[in-house]
């Protein structure tokens, strides 16, 4: 890659608390507006846009796909949807890199927006619980009581418990640590509300072994970021955050009937490529870590699979407090999806950018130069579990 | 919920309907006949669910070297959870229900709820033997596969 310029994140825009009644398309447009302004650019500079959706190709025209660029008046020369569950930040970055690298765009804005909280309030009135989003038509488990991500993700936790003796309290340690970080983030939903292991254990059982406090937030909001090439990045308003390495892995490559994807994620190939591109020798080179945390066990698996601890030892390791403020690994420092907000699967990516820029306030990790941010998403055919893992190394050096 | 396998036309279905499509219609027809069909390779006998190409060798176009053949309907619990929340009102009456991933004796994984005697402990239930139970909804034209614990 030596003959190519590095790609940098130059703008970040976040919509945390939109006024009631704000549509997804308005939140997406507003986050994009903020990100462009943050970069010191104007709308007329942006010539490419990516719409980051939960579902692959799920360009819901009536919400904001095909809409937000027009709302904002972006003169984008291309605009399309990237979607695979929680993997969108890594995938969008890779896609945009191609356009920037080939000279097809100078500045690309990537946006994800959600109105899950508002929708959940509406569907409560219809007798439904939790997030409004249900698995799509065609999903095997719908008729059988498998309606939400927690209906099948909790299998991973129970399987890890059965294989390695992991306990619910150990999963709780992940939630407690992230809550402690959230208590240093005034924008986090759970700011000022610390929890203990006892609180975790006392929280309602939703899909056992998962308690409510094992599950990520339901949120309204949006995150946008602007990517450009290194030479242009130097002229932007913020310190450039470079994409130092990227890698992907699919547990589908292990094929679901080989039953590997219930206690591990497809970290190995993703890590190998991303760390090699970034010139990292191992996790000890990371200053801050943002692991995709839709549920607590996903964090546990990734800690093991990246090699922060031995496979099967994650429970004891998190219990020892390594991921809490003051621990050895600053993990999900904004509170993550579990205790900050679930902002269109971009919460961790935006936190990494803030940390690398030195803009993370009270929770700022000192001398933060290298960040790992991961994504996890997509569904295999039934029985369905997320299959893609994305590994993105961001850095300021 | 009843665990009988006899036809009960009075059962009410107030849940999302199963998705029956071109790839799985024969599978759902098999359930109606109280057979758990597995997608089976005529070349090497490997069985799959859901429908896919055999991974062990070259396939004929559209996997025509494969067909739906009856499986044993037996397996063991691979992973499970206990739902305490009904995400759809149709499941309210079943709470709490065990939703399990079953590893069939033939190899494939399939998921549904456990009926009858309920596992008490989620960890020790992993590996417990189970067999299929057919829950008929004749008026609606489909049969739902459930599983129940059996003695090893």
Coordinates of C-alpha atoms in Angstrom, one line a residue:
Chain A
X1 CA 0.0 0.0 0.0
X2 CA 3.1 2.2 -0.1
X3 CA 2.1 3.8 -3.4
X4 CA -1.2 4.9 -2.0
X5 CA -2.2 7.6 0.4
X6 CA -3.6 6.8 3.8
X7 CA -7.3 7.5 4.4
X8 CA -8.3 9.7 7.4
X9 CA -11.3 10.4 9.4
X10 CA -11.5 14.2 9.4
X11 CA -15.0 15.0 10.6
X12 CA -17.3 13.5 13.2
X13 CA -20.9 14.5 13.9
X14 CA -23.2 13.0 16.5
X15 CA -26.8 13.5 17.2
X16 CA -27.5 12.3 20.8
X17 CA -30.8 13.8 21.7
X18 CA -32.9 15.0 18.8
X19 CA -36.1 16.8 19.6
X20 CA -39.1 14.5 19.9
X21 CA -40.6 13.7 16.5
X22 CA -37.3 14.0 14.6
X23 CA -37.2 11.5 11.7
X24 CA -34.3 9.2 10.9
X25 CA -33.7 11.2 7.7
X26 CA -33.4 14.5 9.7
X27 CA -31.1 12.9 12.3
X28 CA -29.0 11.5 9.5
X29 CA -28.8 14.8 7.7
X30 CA -28.1 16.7 10.9
X31 CA -25.2 14.3 11.9
X32 CA -23.8 14.7 8.4
X33 CA -24.1 18.5 8.6
X34 CA -22.2 18.4 12.0
X35 CA -19.5 16.1 10.6
X36 CA -18.9 18.2 7.6
X37 CA -18.7 21.4 9.7
X38 CA -16.4 19.6 12.2
X39 CA -14.0 18.9 9.4
X40 CA -14.0 22.5 8.5
X41 CA -15.5 21.7 5.1
X42 CA -18.7 22.8 3.4
X43 CA -21.5 20.8 1.9
X44 CA -20.3 21.5 -1.6
X45 CA -17.0 19.7 -0.8
X46 CA -18.7 16.3 -0.3
X47 CA -18.9 14.3 -3.4
X48 CA -19.7 10.8 -2.0
X49 CA -22.2 9.6 0.6
X50 CA -22.8 6.2 2.3
X51 CA -25.9 5.3 4.1
X52 CA -25.1 2.8 6.9
X53 CA -28.0 0.5 7.5
X54 CA -28.6 -2.4 9.8
X55 CA -29.8 -4.7 7.0
X56 CA -27.8 -5.4 4.0
X57 CA -29.3 -3.6 1.0
X58 CA -32.2 -2.5 3.3
X59 CA -32.5 0.9 1.7
X60 CA -35.8 1.8 3.4
X61 CA -36.7 4.6 1.0
X62 CA -39.3 6.1 3.2
X63 CA -36.9 6.5 6.2
X64 CA -33.7 8.0 4.8
X65 CA -32.1 6.0 2.2
X66 CA -32.3 7.9 -1.0
X67 CA -33.3 10.9 1.0
X68 CA -30.8 12.3 3.5
X69 CA -28.4 13.7 0.8
X70 CA -31.3 15.7 -0.7
X71 CA -32.5 16.9 2.7
X72 CA -29.0 18.2 3.2
X73 CA -28.4 19.4 -0.3
X74 CA -25.3 17.3 -0.8
X75 CA -24.0 17.4 -4.3
X76 CA -22.7 13.8 -4.0
X77 CA -21.7 12.0 -7.2
X78 CA -22.6 8.7 -5.7
X79 CA -24.8 7.6 -2.9
X80 CA -25.7 4.1 -1.7
X81 CA -26.3 1.8 1.2
X82 CA -23.9 -0.2 3.2
X83 CA -25.4 -2.6 5.7
X84 CA -24.6 -5.6 7.7
X85 CA -25.7 -5.3 11.2
X86 CA -23.1 -3.9 13.5
X87 CA -20.3 -4.2 11.0
X88 CA -21.1 -1.0 9.1
X89 CA -18.3 1.3 10.4
X90 CA -15.6 -1.1 9.2
X91 CA -17.4 -1.9 5.9
X92 CA -18.2 1.7 5.1
X93 CA -14.6 2.7 5.7
X94 CA -13.3 0.0 3.4
X95 CA -15.8 0.9 0.7
X96 CA -15.1 4.7 0.9
X97 CA -11.4 3.9 0.8
X98 CA -11.8 2.4 -2.6
X99 CA -13.6 5.5 -3.9
X100 CA -11.0 7.9 -2.4
X101 CA -8.1 5.8 -3.5
X102 CA -9.3 5.6 -7.1
X103 CA -10.0 9.4 -7.3
X104 CA -13.7 8.8 -7.6
X105 CA -14.3 11.1 -4.6
X106 CA -12.4 13.6 -2.6
X107 CA -14.6 13.6 0.6
X108 CA -17.0 10.8 1.5
X109 CA -19.6 11.2 4.3
X110 CA -20.9 8.1 6.0
X111 CA -24.0 8.2 8.2
X112 CA -26.0 5.9 10.4
X113 CA -29.2 6.9 12.1
X114 CA -31.7 5.1 14.3
X115 CA -35.0 5.8 15.9
X116 CA -35.3 2.6 17.8
X117 CA -36.3 4.2 21.1
X118 CA -39.2 6.2 19.6
X119 CA -40.4 3.1 17.7
X120 CA -40.1 1.0 20.9
X121 CA -42.4 3.4 22.7
X122 CA -44.9 3.1 19.9
X123 CA -44.9 -0.7 19.7
X124 CA -45.2 -1.0 23.5
X125 CA -48.8 0.2 23.0
X126 CA -49.3 -2.9 20.8
X127 CA -48.2 -5.2 23.5
X128 CA -44.6 -5.8 22.2
X129 CA -41.5 -5.4 24.3
X130 CA -38.1 -4.2 23.5
X131 CA -36.9 -2.7 20.3
X132 CA -39.4 -2.2 17.6
X133 CA -37.2 -3.9 15.1
X134 CA -38.0 -7.6 14.7
X135 CA -36.3 -10.1 12.6
X136 CA -37.3 -9.9 8.9
X137 CA -39.9 -12.0 7.2
X138 CA -38.2 -15.2 6.2
X139 CA -36.2 -15.6 9.4
X140 CA -36.6 -19.2 10.6
X141 CA -37.3 -18.5 14.3
X142 CA -40.0 -15.9 14.0
X143 CA -42.8 -18.3 14.5
X144 CA -40.9 -20.2 17.2
X145 CA -40.4 -17.3 19.6
X146 CA -37.1 -16.1 18.2
X147 CA -38.0 -12.5 17.5
X148 CA -35.1 -10.3 18.5
X149 CA -31.3 -10.5 18.4
X150 CA -31.3 -11.5 22.1
X151 CA -33.4 -14.5 21.2
X152 CA -30.4 -16.1 19.5
X153 CA -27.4 -14.1 20.8
X154 CA -28.0 -15.4 24.3
X155 CA -27.3 -18.9 23.0
X156 CA -23.7 -17.8 22.7
X157 CA -23.6 -16.9 26.4
X158 CA -25.1 -20.1 27.5
X159 CA -22.8 -22.1 25.3
X160 CA -19.7 -20.3 26.6
X161 CA -21.0 -21.0 30.2
X162 CA -21.4 -24.7 29.4
X163 CA -18.0 -25.0 27.7
X164 CA -15.9 -22.9 30.0
X165 CA -17.8 -22.4 33.2
X166 CA -18.3 -18.7 32.6
X167 CA -20.9 -17.2 35.0
X168 CA -23.5 -14.6 34.8
X169 CA -21.7 -12.5 37.4
X170 CA -18.6 -12.5 35.1
X171 CA -20.7 -11.2 32.2
X172 CA -22.0 -8.7 34.7
X173 CA -18.4 -7.5 35.3
X174 CA -18.3 -6.3 31.7
X175 CA -21.5 -4.4 32.1
X176 CA -20.3 -2.9 35.4
X177 CA -17.0 -1.8 33.9
X178 CA -18.6 -0.1 30.9
X179 CA -21.1 1.6 33.2
X180 CA -18.2 3.1 35.1
X181 CA -16.8 4.5 31.9
X182 CA -20.3 5.8 31.0
X183 CA -20.3 7.7 34.3
X184 CA -17.4 9.7 32.9
X185 CA -19.3 10.5 29.7
X186 CA -21.9 13.3 30.2
X187 CA -23.5 12.3 26.8
X188 CA -24.0 8.7 27.8
X189 CA -27.6 7.6 28.5
X190 CA -26.5 6.1 31.8
X191 CA -24.3 8.9 32.9
X192 CA -24.5 9.3 36.7
X193 CA -26.0 5.9 37.2
X194 CA -23.2 3.5 38.3
X195 CA -24.1 -0.2 38.8
X196 CA -22.8 -3.1 40.8
X197 CA -22.7 -6.8 40.1
X198 CA -25.6 -7.1 42.5
X199 CA -27.6 -4.6 40.3
X200 CA -26.7 -6.7 37.3
X201 CA -27.9 -9.9 39.0
X202 CA -31.1 -8.1 40.2
X203 CA -32.0 -6.7 36.8
X204 CA -34.8 -8.5 35.1
X205 CA -34.1 -11.7 33.2
X206 CA -35.0 -11.1 29.5
X207 CA -33.7 -14.1 27.6
X208 CA -31.8 -16.0 30.3
X209 CA -28.9 -16.2 30.8
X210 CA -29.1 -12.5 29.8
X211 CA -30.4 -10.0 32.2
X212 CA -31.5 -6.6 31.1
X213 CA -28.1 -5.2 32.0
X214 CA -26.4 -7.6 29.5
X215 CA -28.2 -5.9 26.6
X216 CA -27.3 -2.8 24.7
X217 CA -29.3 0.4 24.8
X218 CA -32.3 1.2 22.6
X219 CA -31.6 4.7 21.3
X220 CA -32.5 7.5 18.9
X221 CA -29.6 9.2 17.3
X222 CA -27.1 9.3 14.5
X223 CA -23.3 9.3 13.9
X224 CA -21.7 10.6 10.7
X225 CA -18.0 10.8 9.8
X226 CA -16.1 12.2 6.9
X227 CA -13.2 10.4 5.2
X228 CA -10.7 11.8 2.9
X229 CA -7.1 11.2 1.6
X230 CA -4.0 12.1 3.7
X231 CA -3.1 15.2 1.7
X232 CA -6.5 16.7 2.0
X233 CA -6.8 15.7 5.6
X234 CA -3.9 17.9 6.6
X235 CA -5.9 21.0 5.5
X236 CA -9.0 20.0 7.6
X237 CA -9.9 21.6 10.9
X238 CA -9.4 18.6 13.1
X239 CA -6.3 16.4 13.8
X240 CA -6.6 13.6 11.2
X241 CA -7.3 10.1 12.5
X242 CA -5.8 7.7 10.1
X243 CA -7.2 4.3 9.1
X244 CA -4.0 2.3 9.8
X245 CA -5.3 -1.2 9.2
X246 CA -8.5 -3.1 8.3
X247 CA -9.5 -6.7 8.3
X248 CA -12.6 -8.8 8.0
X249 CA -13.6 -12.3 9.0
X250 CA -16.7 -14.4 8.4
X251 CA -17.7 -17.2 10.6
X252 CA -19.7 -18.3 7.6
X253 CA -16.3 -19.3 6.3
X254 CA -16.3 -21.9 9.0
X255 CA -19.8 -22.9 8.0
X256 CA -22.4 -22.9 10.6
X257 CA -22.8 -26.6 10.7
X258 CA -19.3 -26.9 12.0
X259 CA -20.6 -25.2 15.1
X260 CA -17.6 -23.0 15.7
X261 CA -19.4 -19.7 15.9
X262 CA -21.0 -20.1 19.2
X263 CA -18.1 -19.4 21.5
X264 CA -15.8 -17.6 19.1
X265 CA -16.0 -14.8 16.5
X266 CA -14.3 -14.5 13.2
X267 CA -11.5 -12.4 14.8
X268 CA -8.5 -14.4 13.6
X269 CA -8.4 -13.3 9.9
X270 CA -9.6 -9.8 10.7
X271 CA -7.0 -9.3 13.3
X272 CA -4.2 -10.8 11.3
X273 CA -4.8 -8.4 8.4
X274 CA -5.6 -5.3 10.3
X275 CA -2.7 -5.6 12.7
X276 CA -0.2 -6.4 9.9
X277 CA -1.3 -3.4 7.9
X278 CA -1.0 -1.2 10.9
X279 CA 2.4 -2.6 11.9
X280 CA 1.2 -3.8 15.3
X281 CA 2.8 -6.8 16.9
X282 CA -0.1 -7.5 19.3
X283 CA -2.8 -6.1 21.5
X284 CA -0.2 -4.6 23.8
X285 CA 0.4 -2.0 21.1
X286 CA -3.2 -0.7 21.5
X287 CA -3.9 2.4 23.6
X288 CA -7.7 2.1 23.6
X289 CA -10.1 -0.6 22.5
X290 CA -13.7 -0.3 21.3
X291 CA -15.2 -3.7 20.9
X292 CA -18.6 -4.2 19.4
X293 CA -20.9 -4.8 22.4
X294 CA -24.5 -5.6 21.4
X295 CA -24.5 -8.0 24.4
X296 CA -22.0 -8.7 27.1
X297 CA -20.8 -12.1 25.8
X298 CA -19.7 -10.6 22.5
X299 CA -17.2 -8.5 24.4
X300 CA -16.0 -11.6 26.3
X301 CA -15.5 -13.6 23.1
X302 CA -13.6 -10.8 21.5
X303 CA -11.3 -10.3 24.5
X304 CA -10.4 -14.0 24.2
X305 CA -10.2 -14.1 20.4
X306 CA -7.9 -11.0 20.2
X307 CA -5.7 -12.6 22.8
X308 CA -6.1 -10.2 25.7
X309 CA -6.5 -13.4 27.7
X310 CA -6.7 -17.2 27.0
X311 CA -9.7 -18.7 25.4
X312 CA -12.2 -19.6 28.1
X313 CA -10.5 -17.4 30.6
X314 CA -12.4 -14.3 29.7
X315 CA -14.8 -14.5 32.6
X316 CA -12.1 -14.5 35.3
X317 CA -10.1 -11.9 33.4
X318 CA -12.9 -9.3 33.2
X319 CA -13.8 -10.1 36.8
X320 CA -10.3 -9.0 37.8
X321 CA -11.3 -5.5 36.6
X322 CA -8.9 -5.2 33.6
X323 CA -11.5 -3.4 31.5
X324 CA -12.8 -1.0 34.1
X325 CA -11.4 2.6 34.5
X326 CA -7.9 2.2 36.0
X327 CA -7.6 -1.3 34.5
X328 CA -5.0 -2.6 32.0
X329 CA -7.2 -2.3 28.9
X330 CA -9.3 0.9 28.4
X331 CA -12.3 -0.8 26.9
X332 CA -15.5 0.9 25.4
X333 CA -14.5 4.1 27.2
X334 CA -17.6 6.0 26.3
X335 CA -19.8 3.3 27.9
X336 CA -20.3 1.5 24.6
X337 CA -23.6 0.2 23.3
X338 CA -24.3 -1.2 26.7
X339 CA -24.3 2.1 28.7
X340 CA -23.7 5.0 26.3
X341 CA -26.1 4.7 23.3
X342 CA -26.7 2.5 20.4
X343 CA -26.2 5.1 17.7
X344 CA -26.6 3.2 14.5
X345 CA -23.8 0.8 15.3
X346 CA -21.2 3.6 15.2
X347 CA -20.9 4.3 19.0
X348 CA -17.5 2.6 19.3
X349 CA -16.1 4.1 16.1
X350 CA -17.0 7.6 17.2
X351 CA -15.5 7.1 20.7
X352 CA -12.2 5.9 19.1
X353 CA -12.1 9.1 17.1
X354 CA -12.7 11.2 20.1
X355 CA -10.0 9.4 22.1
X356 CA -7.5 9.7 19.4
X357 CA -8.2 13.4 19.0
X358 CA -7.8 13.9 22.8
X359 CA -11.5 15.1 23.0
X360 CA -12.8 12.5 25.4
X361 CA -13.0 14.7 28.5
X362 CA -12.8 13.1 31.9
X363 CA -12.5 9.6 30.4
X364 CA -9.6 10.6 28.1
X365 CA -7.0 7.9 27.9
X366 CA -3.5 9.5 28.2
X367 CA -1.2 9.5 25.2
X368 CA -3.8 7.8 23.1
X369 CA -2.4 7.1 19.6
X370 CA -3.6 3.7 18.5
X371 CA -7.2 2.4 18.8
X372 CA -8.8 -0.9 17.9
X373 CA -12.5 -0.6 16.8
X374 CA -14.5 -3.7 15.9
X375 CA -17.8 -4.5 14.3
X376 CA -19.9 -7.6 14.4
X377 CA -23.0 -8.2 12.4
X378 CA -25.0 -9.8 9.6
X379 CA -27.0 -13.0 10.1
X380 CA -26.4 -16.4 8.8
X381 CA -29.3 -18.3 7.5
X382 CA -31.2 -20.1 10.2
X383 CA -30.1 -20.9 12.8
X384 CA -28.9 -17.4 12.7
X385 CA -26.1 -15.8 14.4
X386 CA -24.0 -12.8 13.4
X387 CA -21.2 -13.9 11.1
X388 CA -19.0 -10.9 10.1
X389 CA -16.3 -9.4 12.2
X390 CA -14.6 -6.2 11.2
X391 CA -11.3 -5.0 12.7
X392 CA -10.3 -1.4 12.1
X393 CA -7.1 0.1 13.5
X394 CA -7.3 3.9 13.8
X395 CA -4.3 6.0 14.8
X396 CA -2.9 9.5 14.9
X397 CA 0.8 8.8 14.3
Chain B
X1 CA -49.1 -25.5 25.8
X2 CA -49.8 -29.1 25.1
X3 CA -47.2 -31.5 23.9
X4 CA -49.5 -34.0 22.2
X5 CA -48.7 -34.9 18.7
X6 CA -52.3 -35.5 17.7
X7 CA -54.2 -33.2 15.4
X8 CA -55.8 -30.4 17.3
X9 CA -57.7 -28.1 14.9
X10 CA -58.8 -25.9 17.8
X11 CA -55.4 -24.7 18.5
X12 CA -55.2 -20.9 18.0
X13 CA -52.2 -19.4 16.2
X14 CA -51.7 -15.9 17.4
X15 CA -48.0 -15.7 16.6
X16 CA -46.0 -14.7 13.5
X17 CA -46.6 -17.2 10.7
X18 CA -43.8 -19.5 9.7
X19 CA -42.0 -18.5 6.5
X20 CA -42.6 -21.1 3.9
X21 CA -40.8 -20.4 0.7
X22 CA -39.5 -22.2 -2.5
X23 CA -36.5 -23.6 -0.7
X24 CA -38.2 -25.0 2.3
X25 CA -41.7 -25.9 1.1
X26 CA -40.9 -29.7 1.0
X27 CA -39.5 -29.4 4.5
X28 CA -42.7 -27.9 5.8
X29 CA -44.8 -30.5 3.9
X30 CA -42.7 -33.2 5.7
X31 CA -43.5 -31.7 9.1
X32 CA -47.2 -32.0 8.2
X33 CA -46.6 -35.7 7.6
X34 CA -44.7 -35.9 10.9
X35 CA -41.3 -36.3 9.3
X36 CA -38.3 -34.1 10.0
X37 CA -36.7 -34.0 6.6
X38 CA -33.0 -33.2 6.1
X39 CA -31.4 -32.1 2.9
X40 CA -29.4 -35.1 2.0
X41 CA -26.5 -35.6 -0.5
X42 CA -27.1 -38.6 -2.7
X43 CA -23.4 -38.8 -3.4
X44 CA -22.0 -39.0 0.1
X45 CA -25.0 -39.0 2.4
X46 CA -24.1 -35.9 4.3
X47 CA -27.2 -34.2 5.7
X48 CA -27.9 -30.5 5.9
X49 CA -30.5 -28.1 7.2
X50 CA -31.5 -25.7 5.7
X51 CA -31.1 -26.4 2.0
X52 CA -27.7 -25.9 0.6
X53 CA -25.0 -27.4 -1.7
X54 CA -23.0 -30.3 -0.4
X55 CA -19.6 -28.9 0.7
X56 CA -17.7 -32.2 0.3
X57 CA -17.5 -32.4 -3.5
X58 CA -18.7 -30.9 -6.8
X59 CA -22.4 -30.5 -7.1
X60 CA -24.9 -30.9 -9.9
X61 CA -26.6 -27.6 -11.0
X62 CA -29.0 -26.3 -8.4
X63 CA -27.8 -29.0 -6.0
X64 CA -29.9 -31.6 -7.9
X65 CA -27.7 -34.3 -6.4
X66 CA -29.5 -33.7 -3.2
X67 CA -33.0 -34.3 -1.8
X68 CA -35.1 -34.1 1.3
X69 CA -34.9 -37.4 3.3
X70 CA -36.2 -38.2 6.7
X71 CA -33.9 -37.8 9.7
X72 CA -34.1 -39.4 13.1
X73 CA -35.7 -36.4 14.7
X74 CA -33.3 -36.9 17.6
X75 CA -30.5 -34.8 18.8
X76 CA -29.2 -33.0 21.8
X77 CA -29.4 -29.5 23.2
X78 CA -26.5 -27.4 21.8
X79 CA -27.3 -24.1 23.4
X80 CA -30.5 -22.6 24.9
X81 CA -32.1 -19.7 26.6
X82 CA -35.2 -19.1 28.7
X83 CA -37.3 -16.2 27.4
X84 CA -38.9 -14.2 30.2
X85 CA -40.1 -11.5 27.9
X86 CA -42.6 -11.9 25.1
X87 CA -41.4 -9.7 22.3
X88 CA -44.6 -10.5 20.5
X89 CA -47.9 -10.7 22.4
X90 CA -48.6 -14.1 20.9
X91 CA -45.9 -15.6 23.2
X92 CA -47.2 -14.1 26.4
X93 CA -49.0 -17.3 27.5
X94 CA -45.9 -19.4 27.1
X95 CA -43.6 -17.4 29.4
X96 CA -41.2 -18.4 30.5
X97 CA -40.2 -20.6 27.5
X98 CA -37.0 -22.4 26.6
X99 CA -35.8 -21.7 23.1
X100 CA -33.0 -24.1 22.2
X101 CA -30.6 -24.8 19.5
X102 CA -30.7 -28.5 18.8
X103 CA -27.8 -30.5 17.3
X104 CA -29.4 -33.2 15.4
X105 CA -27.9 -36.7 15.5
X106 CA -27.2 -36.3 11.7
X107 CA -25.2 -33.1 12.4
X108 CA -27.3 -30.1 11.4
X109 CA -28.5 -27.5 13.9
X110 CA -32.2 -26.5 14.2
X111 CA -33.9 -24.4 16.8
X112 CA -37.3 -24.3 18.5
X113 CA -38.9 -24.3 21.9
X114 CA -38.7 -27.2 24.3
X115 CA -42.1 -28.5 25.4
X116 CA -43.1 -30.8 28.2
X117 CA -40.6 -31.2 31.1
X118 CA -38.5 -28.1 31.2
X119 CA -34.8 -28.0 31.8
X120 CA -34.2 -26.3 35.1
X121 CA -30.5 -25.3 34.7
X122 CA -29.4 -23.8 31.5
X123 CA -25.8 -25.0 31.8
X124 CA -26.4 -28.6 32.7
X125 CA -29.1 -28.8 30.0
X126 CA -26.5 -28.4 27.3
X127 CA -26.0 -31.9 25.9
X128 CA -29.3 -33.3 27.1
X129 CA -31.0 -35.6 24.5
X130 CA -34.2 -34.5 22.9
X131 CA -36.6 -35.6 20.2
X132 CA -39.0 -33.9 17.9
X133 CA -42.7 -33.4 18.7
X134 CA -45.1 -32.3 16.0
X135 CA -47.6 -29.6 16.8
X136 CA -50.3 -29.6 14.1
X137 CA -52.3 -26.6 13.0
X138 CA -54.4 -28.4 10.4
X139 CA -56.7 -25.5 9.6
X140 CA -53.7 -23.3 8.8
X141 CA -52.0 -26.0 6.9
X142 CA -48.7 -26.2 8.8
X143 CA -47.1 -28.2 11.6
X144 CA -44.7 -26.6 14.0
X145 CA -41.7 -28.7 15.1
X146 CA -41.0 -28.7 18.9
X147 CA -38.6 -30.7 20.9
X148 CA -38.9 -32.5 24.2
X149 CA -36.4 -34.0 26.6
X150 CA -36.0 -37.8 26.5
X151 CA -34.0 -40.2 28.6
X152 CA -30.5 -40.9 27.2

